[in-house]
Amino acid sequence: MEIIDGGKTKNTVIVAVKGRMDAVSAPEFEKRLGDWIEGGEIRFIIDFCDLDYISSAGLRSILTTAKKLKAKDGQIFLAALKEAVKEVFEISGFSSIIPIYDSVEAALSQA
Amino acid sequence: MLPMSKIKEPAILEHLERLLEFVSGCAKEKGFTSKRIKEIELATEEALVNIFNYAYAEGPGDVEIKCGLDGDDRLVIEILDTGTPFNPLSLSEPDLTADVADREIGGLGVFFIREMVDEVQYRRDAGRNILTLRASK
């Protein structure tokens, strides 16, 4: 997994996550986002266009992050999910609790 | 059943990716699509993480995976450990309708195992937990 800081637009941090979010790599995502949140950031768009695989550990790290943000009136949007990743969000019901957009641009228009 | 390929590794998170590569390599060799391989990998990861977390509270141990095809051309993955007797299929299903605030962290692993493959069976045999996953193409 690779996490790329895409900078801030409209007061929202855009973060690209590439590769695999599994039980090995998901804690790193949670830590990076946690560091940003501690630094005062509360709005995020996660660009998943190069994410190939996610497991329950990845979902758990996103849910933990969403809970931290909810407590601070922040938000996390996910964008550009590949088919296999989208399927995991849909069957787990996560697509109804975390906002998902077709593209970073579409997410930004709602941010 | 045709001969199965095998891998055995210490049951710790550091070996997850090697174990998953073995399973995806086996599925690929048997002609499964990349979409199906990811689903099979997901079910396998969830089963392995359960073993890493719960099987060997008493001390370190190994996990073994066997992979092959059955007579119906389904991929068969047997995941074996010699840890504490534990049937993951006995866990209750997560509440998939709760919102962010109420959603419990975790509980999804076994749900994914059931969803991603066609058939899952658990048995305890000769001091081993054996979880068998069967996935059609």
GROMACS .gro file of N, CA, C and O in nm, chain B residues 50-123:
model
  296
  161ASN      N    1  -0.811  -1.445   1.160
  161ASN     CA    2  -0.872  -1.509   1.278
  161ASN      C    3  -0.774  -1.603   1.347
  161ASN      O    4  -0.762  -1.605   1.469
  162ILE      N    5  -0.704  -1.682   1.266
  162ILE     CA    6  -0.607  -1.777   1.322
  162ILE      C    7  -0.491  -1.702   1.389
  162ILE      O    8  -0.453  -1.733   1.501
  163PHE      N    9  -0.440  -1.600   1.319
  163PHE     CA   10  -0.329  -1.522   1.378
  163PHE      C   11  -0.370  -1.464   1.514
  163PHE      O   12  -0.292  -1.460   1.608
  164ASN      N   13  -0.495  -1.418   1.522
  164ASN     CA   14  -0.540  -1.348   1.643
  164ASN      C   15  -0.580  -1.442   1.757
  164ASN      O   16  -0.565  -1.406   1.873
  165TYR      N   17  -0.633  -1.557   1.721
  165TYR     CA   18  -0.696  -1.638   1.826
  165TYR      C   19  -0.640  -1.779   1.846
  165TYR      O   20  -0.658  -1.837   1.953
  166ALA      N   21  -0.574  -1.836   1.745
  166ALA     CA   22  -0.543  -1.979   1.755
  166ALA      C   23  -0.434  -2.010   1.858
  166ALA      O   24  -0.440  -2.111   1.926
  167TYR      N   25  -0.334  -1.922   1.866
  167TYR     CA   26  -0.215  -1.959   1.942
  167TYR      C   27  -0.187  -1.867   2.060
  167TYR      O   28  -0.075  -1.818   2.077
  168ALA      N   29  -0.289  -1.846   2.142
  168ALA     CA   30  -0.270  -1.766   2.264
  168ALA      C   31  -0.168  -1.833   2.357
  168ALA      O   32  -0.101  -1.765   2.435
  169GLU      N   33  -0.156  -1.963   2.348
  169GLU     CA   34  -0.068  -2.040   2.439
  169GLU      C   35   0.078  -2.038   2.395
  169GLU      O   36   0.165  -2.081   2.470
  170GLY      N   37   0.104  -1.996   2.274
  170GLY     CA   38   0.241  -1.999   2.223
  170GLY      C   39   0.239  -2.009   2.072
  170GLY      O   40   0.135  -2.037   2.015
  171PRO      N   41   0.354  -1.986   2.006
  171PRO     CA   42   0.355  -1.979   1.860
  171PRO      C   43   0.318  -2.111   1.793
  171PRO      O   44   0.338  -2.219   1.848
  172GLY      N   45   0.266  -2.102   1.672
  172GLY     CA   46   0.231  -2.221   1.594
  172GLY      C   47   0.227  -2.187   1.447
  172GLY      O   48   0.251  -2.074   1.407
  173ASP      N   49   0.196  -2.288   1.367
  173ASP     CA   50   0.196  -2.271   1.222
  173ASP      C   51   0.055  -2.275   1.165
  173ASP      O   52  -0.038  -2.324   1.228
  174VAL      N   53   0.044  -2.224   1.045
  174VAL     CA   54  -0.078  -2.243   0.966
  174VAL      C   55  -0.036  -2.305   0.834
  174VAL      O   56   0.068  -2.272   0.778
  175GLU      N   57  -0.116  -2.400   0.790
  175GLU     CA   58  -0.088  -2.467   0.663
  175GLU      C   59  -0.204  -2.443   0.568
  175GLU      O   60  -0.320  -2.444   0.611
  176ILE      N   61  -0.175  -2.419   0.442
  176ILE     CA   62  -0.281  -2.406   0.342
  176ILE      C   63  -0.256  -2.508   0.232
  176ILE      O   64  -0.143  -2.525   0.185
  177LYS      N   65  -0.363  -2.578   0.196
  177LYS     CA   66  -0.358  -2.669   0.082
  177LYS      C   67  -0.454  -2.615  -0.023
  177LYS      O   68  -0.562  -2.567   0.010
  178CYS      N   69  -0.413  -2.624  -0.147
  178CYS     CA   70  -0.495  -2.568  -0.254
  178CYS      C   71  -0.500  -2.663  -0.373
  178CYS      O   72  -0.398  -2.718  -0.412
  179GLY      N   73  -0.618  -2.682  -0.427
  179GLY     CA   74  -0.633  -2.768  -0.546
  179GLY      C   75  -0.774  -2.754  -0.602
  179GLY      O   76  -0.850  -2.669  -0.559
  180LEU      N   77  -0.806  -2.839  -0.699
  180LEU     CA   78  -0.940  -2.839  -0.758
  180LEU      C   79  -1.014  -2.963  -0.713
  180LEU      O   80  -0.954  -3.069  -0.696
  181ASP      N   81  -1.147  -2.951  -0.695
  181ASP     CA   82  -1.225  -3.073  -0.670
  181ASP      C   83  -1.285  -3.124  -0.801
  181ASP      O   84  -1.261  -3.067  -0.908
  182GLY      N   85  -1.362  -3.232  -0.793
  182GLY     CA   86  -1.417  -3.295  -0.913
  182GLY      C   87  -1.514  -3.205  -0.989
  182GLY      O   88  -1.542  -3.228  -1.107
  183ASP      N   89  -1.566  -3.102  -0.922
  183ASP     CA   90  -1.658  -3.009  -0.988
  183ASP      C   91  -1.585  -2.884  -1.039
  183ASP      O   92  -1.649  -2.782  -1.065
  184ASP      N   93  -1.452  -2.893  -1.048
  184ASP     CA   94  -1.372  -2.782  -1.098
  184ASP      C   95  -1.378  -2.659  -1.006
  184ASP      O   96  -1.358  -2.547  -1.050
  185ARG      N   97  -1.408  -2.684  -0.879
  185ARG     CA   98  -1.405  -2.573  -0.784
  185ARG      C   99  -1.269  -2.571  -0.715
  185ARG      O  100  -1.208  -2.676  -0.691
  186LEU      N  101  -1.224  -2.449  -0.682
  186LEU     CA  102  -1.100  -2.438  -0.606
  186LEU      C  103  -1.130  -2.478  -0.462
  186LEU      O  104  -1.228  -2.433  -0.403
  187VAL      N  105  -1.046  -2.564  -0.408
  187VAL     CA  106  -1.060  -2.607  -0.269
  187VAL      C  107  -0.940  -2.554  -0.192
  187VAL      O  108  -0.826  -2.578  -0.231
  188ILE      N  109  -0.969  -2.479  -0.086
  188ILE     CA  110  -0.861  -2.427  -0.002
  188ILE      C  111  -0.884  -2.480   0.138
  188ILE      O  112  -0.988  -2.453   0.199
  189GLU      N  113  -0.788  -2.558   0.185
  189GLU     CA  114  -0.795  -2.606   0.324
  189GLU      C  115  -0.697  -2.527   0.407
  189GLU      O  116  -0.580  -2.517   0.372
  190ILE      N  117  -0.749  -2.472   0.518
  190ILE     CA  118  -0.664  -2.392   0.607
  190ILE      C  119  -0.658  -2.465   0.740
  190ILE      O  120  -0.761  -2.487   0.804
  191LEU      N  121  -0.536  -2.505   0.779
  191LEU     CA  122  -0.522  -2.592   0.898
  191LEU      C  123  -0.436  -2.524   1.004
  191LEU      O  124  -0.332  -2.466   0.972
  192ASP      N  125  -0.480  -2.535   1.129
  192ASP     CA  126  -0.393  -2.493   1.240
  192ASP      C  127  -0.409  -2.592   1.354
  192ASP      O  128  -0.505  -2.668   1.357
  193THR      N  129  -0.311  -2.591   1.443
  193THR     CA  130  -0.315  -2.685   1.555
  193THR      C  131  -0.344  -2.611   1.686
  193THR      O  132  -0.309  -2.656   1.794
  194GLY      N  133  -0.407  -2.495   1.674
  194GLY     CA  134  -0.434  -2.412   1.791
  194GLY      C  135  -0.561  -2.450   1.864
  194GLY      O  136  -0.617  -2.559   1.846
  195THR      N  137  -0.605  -2.357   1.949
  195THR     CA  138  -0.727  -2.374   2.028
  195THR      C  139  -0.844  -2.412   1.937
  195THR      O  140  -0.862  -2.350   1.832
  196PRO      N  141  -0.924  -2.511   1.977
  196PRO     CA  142  -1.041  -2.544   1.895
  196PRO      C  143  -1.129  -2.420   1.875
  196PRO      O  144  -1.164  -2.353   1.972
  197PHE      N  145  -1.156  -2.387   1.751
  197PHE     CA  146  -1.234  -2.266   1.724
  197PHE      C  147  -1.304  -2.279   1.590
  197PHE      O  148  -1.240  -2.297   1.487
  198ASN      N  149  -1.436  -2.271   1.594
  198ASN     CA  150  -1.514  -2.274   1.472
  198ASN      C  151  -1.559  -2.133   1.437
  198ASN      O  152  -1.651  -2.080   1.497
  199PRO      N  153  -1.493  -2.070   1.338
  199PRO     CA  154  -1.530  -1.931   1.307
  199PRO      C  155  -1.674  -1.919   1.261
  199PRO      O  156  -1.734  -1.812   1.274
  200LEU      N  157  -1.729  -2.028   1.208
  200LEU     CA  158  -1.866  -2.022   1.156
  200LEU      C  159  -1.968  -2.013   1.269
  200LEU      O  160  -2.087  -1.991   1.244
  201SER      N  161  -1.921  -2.030   1.393
  201SER     CA  162  -2.013  -2.018   1.506
  201SER      C  163  -2.035  -1.872   1.546
  201SER      O  164  -2.121  -1.841   1.627
  202LEU      N  165  -1.954  -1.780   1.488
  202LEU     CA  166  -1.969  -1.638   1.523
  202LEU      C  167  -2.097  -1.582   1.463
  202LEU      O  168  -2.137  -1.620   1.354
  203SER      N  169  -2.157  -1.487   1.534
  203SER     CA  170  -2.281  -1.431   1.482
  203SER      C  171  -2.253  -1.329   1.372
  203SER      O  172  -2.144  -1.273   1.362
  204GLU      N  173  -2.353  -1.304   1.291
  204GLU     CA  174  -2.340  -1.211   1.179
  204GLU      C  175  -2.339  -1.067   1.230
  204GLU      O  176  -2.410  -1.035   1.325
  205PRO      N  177  -2.261  -0.981   1.165
  205PRO     CA  178  -2.262  -0.840   1.206
  205PRO      C  179  -2.392  -0.771   1.165
  205PRO      O  180  -2.460  -0.818   1.074
  206ASP      N  181  -2.424  -0.661   1.233
  206ASP     CA  182  -2.540  -0.580   1.193
  206ASP      C  183  -2.495  -0.490   1.077
  206ASP      O  184  -2.419  -0.395   1.095
  207LEU      N  185  -2.543  -0.521   0.958
  207LEU     CA  186  -2.496  -0.449   0.839
  207LEU      C  187  -2.573  -0.319   0.815
  207LEU      O  188  -2.547  -0.247   0.720
  208THR      N  189  -2.669  -0.290   0.903
  208THR     CA  190  -2.752  -0.172   0.878
  208THR      C  191  -2.722  -0.055   0.973
  208THR      O  192  -2.773   0.054   0.953
  209ALA      N  193  -2.635  -0.079   1.074
  209ALA     CA  194  -2.606   0.027   1.171
  209ALA      C  195  -2.529   0.142   1.103
  209ALA      O  196  -2.457   0.120   1.007
  210ASP      N  197  -2.545   0.265   1.152
  210ASP     CA  198  -2.474   0.377   1.091
  210ASP      C  199  -2.334   0.393   1.152
  210ASP      O  200  -2.290   0.311   1.231
  211VAL      N  201  -2.263   0.501   1.112
  211VAL     CA  202  -2.123   0.516   1.154
  211VAL      C  203  -2.105   0.510   1.305
  211VAL      O  204  -2.016   0.444   1.357
  212ALA      N  205  -2.193   0.580   1.376
  212ALA     CA  206  -2.177   0.590   1.521
  212ALA      C  207  -2.200   0.456   1.590
  212ALA      O  208  -2.134   0.422   1.688
  213ASP      N  209  -2.293   0.377   1.535
  213ASP     CA  210  -2.332   0.253   1.602
  213ASP      C  211  -2.262   0.129   1.547
  213ASP      O  212  -2.268   0.023   1.607
  214ARG      N  213  -2.200   0.148   1.432
  214ARG     CA  214  -2.142   0.032   1.366
  214ARG      C  215  -2.028  -0.022   1.451
  214ARG      O  216  -1.937   0.050   1.488
  215GLU      N  217  -2.033  -0.150   1.481
  215GLU     CA  218  -1.926  -0.207   1.561
  215GLU      C  219  -1.804  -0.229   1.474
  215GLU      O  220  -1.813  -0.265   1.358
  216ILE      N  221  -1.689  -0.206   1.535
  216ILE     CA  222  -1.565  -0.227   1.462
  216ILE      C  223  -1.536  -0.376   1.466
  216ILE      O  224  -1.525  -0.437   1.570
  217GLY      N  225  -1.526  -0.434   1.350
  217GLY     CA  226  -1.498  -0.577   1.344
  217GLY      C  227  -1.624  -0.658   1.318
  217GLY      O  228  -1.729  -0.604   1.287
  218GLY      N  229  -1.613  -0.790   1.330
  218GLY     CA  230  -1.727  -0.877   1.309
  218GLY      C  231  -1.755  -0.907   1.162
  218GLY      O  232  -1.844  -0.984   1.129
  219LEU      N  233  -1.677  -0.845   1.074
  219LEU     CA  234  -1.704  -0.863   0.932
  219LEU      C  235  -1.629  -0.978   0.868
  219LEU      O  236  -1.664  -1.025   0.761
  220GLY      N  237  -1.524  -1.024   0.935
  220GLY     CA  238  -1.436  -1.123   0.874
  220GLY      C  239  -1.509  -1.249   0.831
  220GLY      O  240  -1.498  -1.292   0.715
  221VAL      N  241  -1.585  -1.307   0.922
  221VAL     CA  242  -1.653  -1.432   0.890
  221VAL      C  243  -1.764  -1.409   0.788
  221VAL      O  244  -1.789  -1.492   0.700
  222PHE      N  245  -1.825  -1.290   0.795
  222PHE     CA  246  -1.925  -1.253   0.696
  222PHE      C  247  -1.864  -1.259   0.555
  222PHE      O  248  -1.923  -1.315   0.463
  223PHE      N  249  -1.744  -1.203   0.541
  223PHE     CA  250  -1.678  -1.205   0.409
  223PHE      C  251  -1.644  -1.347   0.366
  223PHE      O  252  -1.653  -1.381   0.248
  224ILE      N  253  -1.599  -1.430   0.460
  224ILE     CA  254  -1.567  -1.568   0.423
  224ILE      C  255  -1.691  -1.633   0.360
  224ILE      O  256  -1.685  -1.691   0.252
  225ARG      N  257  -1.804  -1.617   0.428
  225ARG     CA  258  -1.928  -1.679   0.377
  225ARG      C  259  -1.972  -1.620   0.243
  225ARG      O  260  -2.023  -1.691   0.157
  226GLU      N  261  -1.957  -1.488   0.229
  226GLU     CA  262  -2.005  -1.421   0.109
  226GLU      C  263  -1.920  -1.448  -0.015
  226GLU      O  264  -1.971  -1.451  -0.126
  227MET      N  265  -1.789  -1.463   0.006
  227MET     CA  266  -1.697  -1.461  -0.108
  227MET      C  267  -1.676  -1.597  -0.172
  227MET      O  268  -1.630  -1.606  -0.285
  228VAL      N  269  -1.703  -1.704  -0.098
  228VAL     CA  270  -1.686  -1.836  -0.159
  228VAL      C  271  -1.820  -1.910  -0.156
  228VAL      O  272  -1.916  -1.866  -0.093
  229ASP      N  273  -1.826  -2.021  -0.229
  229ASP     CA  274  -1.953  -2.091  -0.243
  229ASP      C  275  -1.988  -2.174  -0.121
  229ASP      O  276  -2.104  -2.193  -0.089
  230GLU      N  277  -1.886  -2.227  -0.057
  230GLU     CA  278  -1.911  -2.320   0.052
  230GLU      C  279  -1.798  -2.309   0.154
  230GLU      O  280  -1.681  -2.297   0.116
  231VAL      N  281  -1.833  -2.313   0.282
  231VAL     CA  282  -1.733  -2.311   0.389
  231VAL      C  283  -1.769  -2.421   0.487
  231VAL      O  284  -1.885  -2.433   0.527
  232GLN      N  285  -1.670  -2.499   0.525
  232GLN     CA  286  -1.695  -2.603   0.625
  232GLN      C  287  -1.583  -2.600   0.728
  232GLN      O  288  -1.468  -2.576   0.694
  233TYR      N  289  -1.623  -2.625   0.852
  233TYR     CA  290  -1.523  -2.635   0.960
  233TYR      C  291  -1.529  -2.776   1.018
  233TYR      O  292  -1.636  -2.832   1.036
  234ARG      N  293  -1.411  -2.829   1.044
  234ARG     CA  294  -1.408  -2.950   1.125
  234ARG      C  295  -1.285  -2.949   1.214
  234ARG      O  296  -1.183  -2.885   1.184
   0.00000   0.00000   0.00000
